[in-house]
């Protein structure tokens, strides 16, 4: 079982680490164009796309759990239907986003309120970048389906190829043809579509017998998609979408509260959040393994294997707690020094080392259970735990922030992580008694 967990978790971790590289590459190139307005435009545009795509991450999560259960049952008709449903919804959402691009763009710029020059460049970046939406959302659907099929290697190869393509094309357009922001945007969009096409090609190559044989045609699956199938799909993904809204609320409340404390506090929080993000990349890998393996064992009605999956995932979670706690305890100051050379920021960040050490302990159960619950398609309880965690965060921040300031903010954030895991732990028997 450990081999199966690592076969899914390790490629997923590598894929997760490559995700921010698309944005970092864009920033690195614009940083040499001669004007800070270019960097600001990429930052604004990149943040906007991150939010948009984050909101529709249910296309990946919802698809993986349902596909994994169908895979466990060896129900290949259902497997095909889940891929087509997810891809179809991704295409529909993309069309709506492109049609409403101007409204989305101007609404976001109104709230962000960048300078006139940054705003103009950001519009150029967004107007081009929005045409990558079908590819990005389509990849969400495909990656979710592949994870459900116990395959996280293909998404890893696609993510790596996508980043290489982005580097080559963006550098060629900017330094070869003299483009500015439009070259960065075109490079990113081309890489997104390149990754999507590569994923489709690999689907056809690896799953020919399931998707494209004469006896198992995709057209047959399209005809068999019923109103009930769509109802289940939207019900599960509605819960994940609302859960994502809760996550975004916590994220932006955290940023806003930190920014009110001044530039140093905002810089400290940004750096410390990078350490949490690094931890989350690793834990998400094991969560993906939970989605795939828990869904598969639940679909097969194999309680013994399901219990083994849960036990081993939490063993790996414990290993991650020990590894990251020790790493941050010994190397926390070094990590912070790598991220900034500002003495005030570095010294201030070390005052919060306790909260850094609590990340792994408070967050582990939430990550592991999230993956298992997605595999079980028990999304209502995920939404419940996140909503309660969000309410806890907002309440504690309101109470602690006036007196403890940034320490109160970090205390509220760690409690938010802990309560999510605690609720999912408490509800696990009720949920899985009826599914396994």
mmCIF file of N, CA and C in Angstrom, residues 94-181:
data_model
loop_
_atom_site.group_PDB
_atom_site.id
_atom_site.type_symbol
_atom_site.label_atom_id
_atom_site.label_comp_id
_atom_site.label_asym_id
_atom_site.label_seq_id
_atom_site.Cartn_x
_atom_site.Cartn_y
_atom_site.Cartn_z
ATOM 1 N N UNK A 94 -15.533 28.084 -19.644
ATOM 2 C CA UNK A 94 -14.560 28.868 -20.412
ATOM 3 C C UNK A 94 -15.242 29.827 -21.371
ATOM 4 N N UNK A 95 -16.275 29.348 -22.044
ATOM 5 C CA UNK A 95 -17.017 30.202 -22.979
ATOM 6 C C UNK A 95 -17.640 31.385 -22.236
ATOM 7 N N UNK A 96 -18.199 31.117 -21.066
ATOM 8 C CA UNK A 96 -18.814 32.188 -20.268
ATOM 9 C C UNK A 96 -17.750 33.192 -19.816
ATOM 10 N N UNK A 97 -16.594 32.691 -19.368
ATOM 11 C CA UNK A 97 -15.521 33.581 -18.924
ATOM 12 C C UNK A 97 -15.035 34.477 -20.059
ATOM 13 N N UNK A 98 -14.868 33.900 -21.247
ATOM 14 C CA UNK A 98 -14.412 34.694 -22.392
ATOM 15 C C UNK A 98 -15.463 35.726 -22.778
ATOM 16 N N UNK A 99 -16.738 35.323 -22.740
ATOM 17 C CA UNK A 99 -17.814 36.255 -23.093
ATOM 18 C C UNK A 99 -17.903 37.408 -22.103
ATOM 19 N N UNK A 100 -17.613 37.136 -20.840
ATOM 20 C CA UNK A 100 -17.714 38.164 -19.791
ATOM 21 C C UNK A 100 -16.352 38.730 -19.416
ATOM 22 N N UNK A 101 -15.359 38.543 -20.275
ATOM 23 C CA UNK A 101 -13.986 38.929 -19.940
ATOM 24 C C UNK A 101 -13.876 40.399 -19.552
ATOM 25 N N UNK A 102 -14.521 41.264 -20.296
ATOM 26 C CA UNK A 102 -14.408 42.703 -20.014
ATOM 27 C C UNK A 102 -14.996 43.052 -18.652
ATOM 28 N N UNK A 103 -16.126 42.423 -18.329
ATOM 29 C CA UNK A 103 -16.762 42.682 -17.029
ATOM 30 C C UNK A 103 -15.877 42.186 -15.893
ATOM 31 N N UNK A 104 -15.361 40.961 -16.031
ATOM 32 C CA UNK A 104 -14.485 40.394 -15.000
ATOM 33 C C UNK A 104 -13.234 41.243 -14.831
ATOM 34 N N UNK A 105 -12.641 41.632 -15.941
ATOM 35 C CA UNK A 105 -11.405 42.418 -15.927
ATOM 36 C C UNK A 105 -11.587 43.762 -15.234
ATOM 37 N N UNK A 106 -12.596 44.504 -15.648
ATOM 38 C CA UNK A 106 -12.778 45.848 -15.099
ATOM 39 C C UNK A 106 -13.236 45.817 -13.640
ATOM 40 N N UNK A 107 -14.029 44.809 -13.282
ATOM 41 C CA UNK A 107 -14.437 44.682 -11.875
ATOM 42 C C UNK A 107 -13.225 44.424 -10.994
ATOM 43 N N UNK A 108 -12.361 43.524 -11.436
ATOM 44 C CA UNK A 108 -11.159 43.198 -10.661
ATOM 45 C C UNK A 108 -10.239 44.404 -10.552
ATOM 46 N N UNK A 109 -10.025 45.128 -11.652
ATOM 47 C CA UNK A 109 -9.139 46.290 -11.625
ATOM 48 C C UNK A 109 -9.715 47.402 -10.754
ATOM 49 N N UNK A 110 -11.028 47.491 -10.690
ATOM 50 C CA UNK A 110 -11.653 48.493 -9.827
ATOM 51 C C UNK A 110 -11.291 48.248 -8.362
ATOM 52 N N UNK A 111 -11.354 46.996 -7.943
ATOM 53 C CA UNK A 111 -11.053 46.672 -6.544
ATOM 54 C C UNK A 111 -9.555 46.694 -6.258
ATOM 55 N N UNK A 112 -8.747 46.258 -7.222
ATOM 56 C CA UNK A 112 -7.303 46.255 -7.020
ATOM 57 C C UNK A 112 -6.742 47.670 -7.091
ATOM 58 N N UNK A 113 -7.323 48.492 -7.961
ATOM 59 C CA UNK A 113 -6.957 49.904 -8.108
ATOM 60 C C UNK A 113 -5.468 50.117 -8.362
ATOM 61 N N UNK A 114 -4.911 49.533 -9.429
ATOM 62 C CA UNK A 114 -3.501 49.774 -9.743
ATOM 63 C C UNK A 114 -3.319 51.155 -10.364
ATOM 64 N N UNK A 115 -2.084 51.569 -10.557
ATOM 65 C CA UNK A 115 -1.823 52.833 -11.239
ATOM 66 C C UNK A 115 -2.316 52.736 -12.682
ATOM 67 N N UNK A 116 -2.455 53.884 -13.328
ATOM 68 C CA UNK A 116 -2.979 53.904 -14.697
ATOM 69 C C UNK A 116 -2.099 53.092 -15.640
ATOM 70 N N UNK A 117 -0.771 53.238 -15.488
ATOM 71 C CA UNK A 117 0.148 52.525 -16.376
ATOM 72 C C UNK A 117 0.069 51.015 -16.150
ATOM 73 N N UNK A 118 0.086 50.596 -14.882
ATOM 74 C CA UNK A 118 -0.025 49.174 -14.572
ATOM 75 C C UNK A 118 -1.361 48.628 -15.059
ATOM 76 N N UNK A 119 -2.433 49.409 -14.865
ATOM 77 C CA UNK A 119 -3.754 48.980 -15.302
ATOM 78 C C UNK A 119 -3.815 48.748 -16.803
ATOM 79 N N UNK A 120 -3.189 49.626 -17.575
ATOM 80 C CA UNK A 120 -3.193 49.476 -19.034
ATOM 81 C C UNK A 120 -2.453 48.200 -19.455
ATOM 82 N N UNK A 121 -1.296 47.974 -18.864
ATOM 83 C CA UNK A 121 -0.539 46.763 -19.192
ATOM 84 C C UNK A 121 -1.279 45.503 -18.724
ATOM 85 N N UNK A 122 -1.924 45.591 -17.564
ATOM 86 C CA UNK A 122 -2.669 44.439 -17.041
ATOM 87 C C UNK A 122 -3.823 44.079 -17.968
ATOM 88 N N UNK A 123 -4.456 45.084 -18.568
ATOM 89 C CA UNK A 123 -5.543 44.821 -19.522
ATOM 90 C C UNK A 123 -5.024 44.052 -20.737
ATOM 91 N N UNK A 124 -3.850 44.441 -21.222
ATOM 92 C CA UNK A 124 -3.259 43.735 -22.355
ATOM 93 C C UNK A 124 -3.000 42.273 -21.990
ATOM 94 N N UNK A 125 -2.405 42.066 -20.818
ATOM 95 C CA UNK A 125 -2.096 40.708 -20.354
ATOM 96 C C UNK A 125 -3.376 39.886 -20.205
ATOM 97 N N UNK A 126 -4.398 40.480 -19.599
ATOM 98 C CA UNK A 126 -5.645 39.746 -19.366
ATOM 99 C C UNK A 126 -6.364 39.444 -20.670
ATOM 100 N N UNK A 127 -6.426 40.417 -21.570
ATOM 101 C CA UNK A 127 -7.151 40.235 -22.832
ATOM 102 C C UNK A 127 -6.593 39.078 -23.659
ATOM 103 N N UNK A 128 -5.295 38.860 -23.553
ATOM 104 C CA UNK A 128 -4.682 37.718 -24.249
ATOM 105 C C UNK A 128 -4.802 36.455 -23.402
ATOM 106 N N UNK A 129 -4.511 36.580 -22.115
ATOM 107 C CA UNK A 129 -4.473 35.422 -21.231
ATOM 108 C C UNK A 129 -5.796 34.704 -21.071
ATOM 109 N N UNK A 130 -6.915 35.416 -21.229
ATOM 110 C CA UNK A 130 -8.221 34.796 -21.013
ATOM 111 C C UNK A 130 -8.479 33.681 -22.025
ATOM 112 N N UNK A 131 -7.808 33.725 -23.173
ATOM 113 C CA UNK A 131 -8.015 32.688 -24.184
ATOM 114 C C UNK A 131 -7.290 31.388 -23.828
ATOM 115 N N UNK A 132 -6.569 31.405 -22.718
ATOM 116 C CA UNK A 132 -6.007 30.157 -22.210
ATOM 117 C C UNK A 132 -6.941 29.438 -21.263
ATOM 118 N N UNK A 133 -8.097 30.052 -20.959
ATOM 119 C CA UNK A 133 -9.035 29.455 -19.997
ATOM 120 C C UNK A 133 -9.523 28.065 -20.416
ATOM 121 N N UNK A 134 -9.927 27.854 -21.676
ATOM 122 C CA UNK A 134 -10.391 26.500 -22.036
ATOM 123 C C UNK A 134 -9.312 25.441 -21.807
ATOM 124 N N UNK A 135 -8.057 25.780 -22.099
ATOM 125 C CA UNK A 135 -6.976 24.818 -21.914
ATOM 126 C C UNK A 135 -6.712 24.558 -20.435
ATOM 127 N N UNK A 136 -6.674 25.626 -19.630
ATOM 128 C CA UNK A 136 -6.390 25.472 -18.201
ATOM 129 C C UNK A 136 -7.490 24.696 -17.495
ATOM 130 N N UNK A 137 -8.748 25.055 -17.757
ATOM 131 C CA UNK A 137 -9.855 24.354 -17.112
ATOM 132 C C UNK A 137 -9.996 22.929 -17.655
ATOM 133 N N UNK A 138 -9.712 22.771 -18.941
ATOM 134 C CA UNK A 138 -9.727 21.421 -19.506
ATOM 135 C C UNK A 138 -8.675 20.526 -18.864
ATOM 136 N N UNK A 139 -7.505 21.100 -18.555
ATOM 137 C CA UNK A 139 -6.463 20.338 -17.872
ATOM 138 C C UNK A 139 -6.888 19.964 -16.456
ATOM 139 N N UNK A 140 -7.632 20.851 -15.788
ATOM 140 C CA UNK A 140 -8.183 20.492 -14.473
ATOM 141 C C UNK A 140 -8.991 19.203 -14.590
ATOM 142 N N UNK A 141 -9.875 19.174 -15.590
ATOM 143 C CA UNK A 141 -10.749 18.013 -15.768
ATOM 144 C C UNK A 141 -9.931 16.755 -16.067
ATOM 145 N N UNK A 142 -8.979 16.865 -16.991
ATOM 146 C CA UNK A 142 -8.169 15.704 -17.367
ATOM 147 C C UNK A 142 -7.316 15.227 -16.198
ATOM 148 N N UNK A 143 -6.687 16.162 -15.485
ATOM 149 C CA UNK A 143 -5.839 15.770 -14.360
ATOM 150 C C UNK A 143 -6.646 15.083 -13.262
ATOM 151 N N UNK A 144 -7.854 15.591 -13.001
ATOM 152 C CA UNK A 144 -8.710 14.943 -12.014
ATOM 153 C C UNK A 144 -9.067 13.533 -12.432
ATOM 154 N N UNK A 145 -9.389 13.369 -13.710
ATOM 155 C CA UNK A 145 -9.736 12.044 -14.234
ATOM 156 C C UNK A 145 -8.541 11.098 -14.140
ATOM 157 N N UNK A 146 -7.355 11.597 -14.483
ATOM 158 C CA UNK A 146 -6.157 10.759 -14.432
ATOM 159 C C UNK A 146 -5.833 10.330 -13.000
ATOM 160 N N UNK A 147 -5.983 11.231 -12.052
ATOM 161 C CA UNK A 147 -5.737 10.864 -10.653
ATOM 162 C C UNK A 147 -6.741 9.801 -10.213
ATOM 163 N N UNK A 148 -7.989 9.963 -10.639
ATOM 164 C CA UNK A 148 -8.992 8.938 -10.351
ATOM 165 C C UNK A 148 -8.628 7.596 -10.941
ATOM 166 N N UNK A 149 -7.908 7.618 -12.050
ATOM 167 C CA UNK A 149 -7.436 6.393 -12.693
ATOM 168 C C UNK A 149 -6.107 5.919 -12.105
ATOM 169 N N UNK A 150 -5.719 6.471 -10.958
ATOM 170 C CA UNK A 150 -4.493 6.101 -10.240
ATOM 171 C C UNK A 150 -3.226 6.505 -11.004
ATOM 172 N N UNK A 151 -3.331 7.547 -11.804
ATOM 173 C CA UNK A 151 -2.216 7.977 -12.648
ATOM 174 C C UNK A 151 -1.877 9.436 -12.360
ATOM 175 N N UNK A 152 -0.808 9.672 -11.626
ATOM 176 C CA UNK A 152 -0.364 11.045 -11.396
ATOM 177 C C UNK A 152 0.927 11.352 -12.152
ATOM 178 N N UNK A 153 1.465 10.374 -12.847
ATOM 179 C CA UNK A 153 2.694 10.601 -13.610
ATOM 180 C C UNK A 153 2.433 11.435 -14.862
ATOM 181 N N UNK A 154 1.341 11.153 -15.544
ATOM 182 C CA UNK A 154 1.043 11.914 -16.755
ATOM 183 C C UNK A 154 0.849 13.398 -16.446
ATOM 184 N N UNK A 155 0.054 13.796 -15.423
ATOM 185 C CA UNK A 155 -0.018 15.218 -15.083
ATOM 186 C C UNK A 155 1.344 15.832 -14.761
ATOM 187 N N UNK A 156 2.239 15.041 -14.153
ATOM 188 C CA UNK A 156 3.579 15.548 -13.838
ATOM 189 C C UNK A 156 4.348 15.855 -15.128
ATOM 190 N N UNK A 157 4.335 14.908 -16.080
ATOM 191 C CA UNK A 157 5.051 15.128 -17.339
ATOM 192 C C UNK A 157 4.468 16.318 -18.105
ATOM 193 N N UNK A 158 3.152 16.449 -18.084
ATOM 194 C CA UNK A 158 2.512 17.573 -18.770
ATOM 195 C C UNK A 158 2.915 18.894 -18.120
ATOM 196 N N UNK A 159 2.933 18.942 -16.783
ATOM 197 C CA UNK A 159 3.292 20.167 -16.074
ATOM 198 C C UNK A 159 4.730 20.583 -16.374
ATOM 199 N N UNK A 160 5.640 19.611 -16.406
ATOM 200 C CA UNK A 160 7.037 19.919 -16.707
ATOM 201 C C UNK A 160 7.169 20.434 -18.139
ATOM 202 N N UNK A 161 6.534 19.750 -19.095
ATOM 203 C CA UNK A 161 6.596 20.171 -20.496
ATOM 204 C C UNK A 161 5.993 21.566 -20.672
ATOM 205 N N UNK A 162 4.917 21.828 -19.951
ATOM 206 C CA UNK A 162 4.244 23.116 -20.044
ATOM 207 C C UNK A 162 5.178 24.247 -19.600
ATOM 208 N N UNK A 163 5.917 24.034 -18.535
ATOM 209 C CA UNK A 163 6.834 25.057 -18.048
ATOM 210 C C UNK A 163 7.994 25.282 -19.003
ATOM 211 N N UNK A 164 8.517 24.202 -19.570
ATOM 212 C CA UNK A 164 9.609 24.350 -20.542
ATOM 213 C C UNK A 164 9.128 25.127 -21.757
ATOM 214 N N UNK A 165 7.929 24.783 -22.239
ATOM 215 C CA UNK A 165 7.362 25.476 -23.396
ATOM 216 C C UNK A 165 7.144 26.951 -23.101
ATOM 217 N N UNK A 166 6.685 27.253 -21.901
ATOM 218 C CA UNK A 166 6.451 28.649 -21.525
ATOM 219 C C UNK A 166 7.755 29.440 -21.528
ATOM 220 N N UNK A 167 8.814 28.847 -20.990
ATOM 221 C CA UNK A 167 10.109 29.533 -20.952
ATOM 222 C C UNK A 167 10.598 29.827 -22.371
ATOM 223 N N UNK A 168 10.577 28.806 -23.228
ATOM 224 C CA UNK A 168 11.112 28.947 -24.582
ATOM 225 C C UNK A 168 10.335 29.989 -25.384
ATOM 226 N N UNK A 169 9.001 29.905 -25.361
ATOM 227 C CA UNK A 169 8.196 30.803 -26.182
ATOM 228 C C UNK A 169 8.220 32.225 -25.640
ATOM 229 N N UNK A 170 8.102 32.381 -24.320
ATOM 230 C CA UNK A 170 8.112 33.732 -23.746
ATOM 231 C C UNK A 170 9.440 34.434 -24.011
ATOM 232 N N UNK A 171 10.553 33.729 -23.830
ATOM 233 C CA UNK A 171 11.857 34.333 -24.103
ATOM 234 C C UNK A 171 12.003 34.676 -25.580
ATOM 235 N N UNK A 172 11.499 33.805 -26.449
ATOM 236 C CA UNK A 172 11.593 34.055 -27.887
ATOM 237 C C UNK A 172 10.791 35.286 -28.291
ATOM 238 N N UNK A 173 9.598 35.407 -27.758
ATOM 239 C CA UNK A 173 8.737 36.536 -28.124
ATOM 240 C C UNK A 173 9.249 37.849 -27.554
ATOM 241 N N UNK A 174 9.745 37.813 -26.317
ATOM 242 C CA UNK A 174 10.185 39.056 -25.670
ATOM 243 C C UNK A 174 11.549 39.499 -26.194
ATOM 244 N N UNK A 175 12.515 38.591 -26.184
ATOM 245 C CA UNK A 175 13.867 38.977 -26.564
ATOM 246 C C UNK A 175 14.155 38.768 -28.050
ATOM 247 N N UNK A 176 13.417 37.858 -28.684
ATOM 248 C CA UNK A 176 13.619 37.632 -30.108
ATOM 249 C C UNK A 176 12.837 38.586 -30.982
ATOM 250 N N UNK A 177 11.559 38.828 -30.620
ATOM 251 C CA UNK A 177 10.693 39.684 -31.436
ATOM 252 C C UNK A 177 10.431 41.046 -30.811
ATOM 253 N N UNK A 178 10.992 41.288 -29.616
ATOM 254 C CA UNK A 178 10.867 42.614 -29.001
ATOM 255 C C UNK A 178 9.519 42.907 -28.377
ATOM 256 N N UNK A 179 8.714 41.885 -28.109
ATOM 257 C CA UNK A 179 7.429 42.115 -27.465
ATOM 258 C C UNK A 179 7.628 42.411 -25.983
ATOM 259 N N UNK A 180 6.581 42.951 -25.370
ATOM 260 C CA UNK A 180 6.620 43.259 -23.937
ATOM 261 C C UNK A 180 5.610 42.358 -23.217
ATOM 262 N N UNK A 181 4.607 42.970 -22.590
ATOM 263 C CA UNK A 181 3.614 42.210 -21.838
ATOM 264 C C UNK A 181 2.860 41.238 -22.738
#
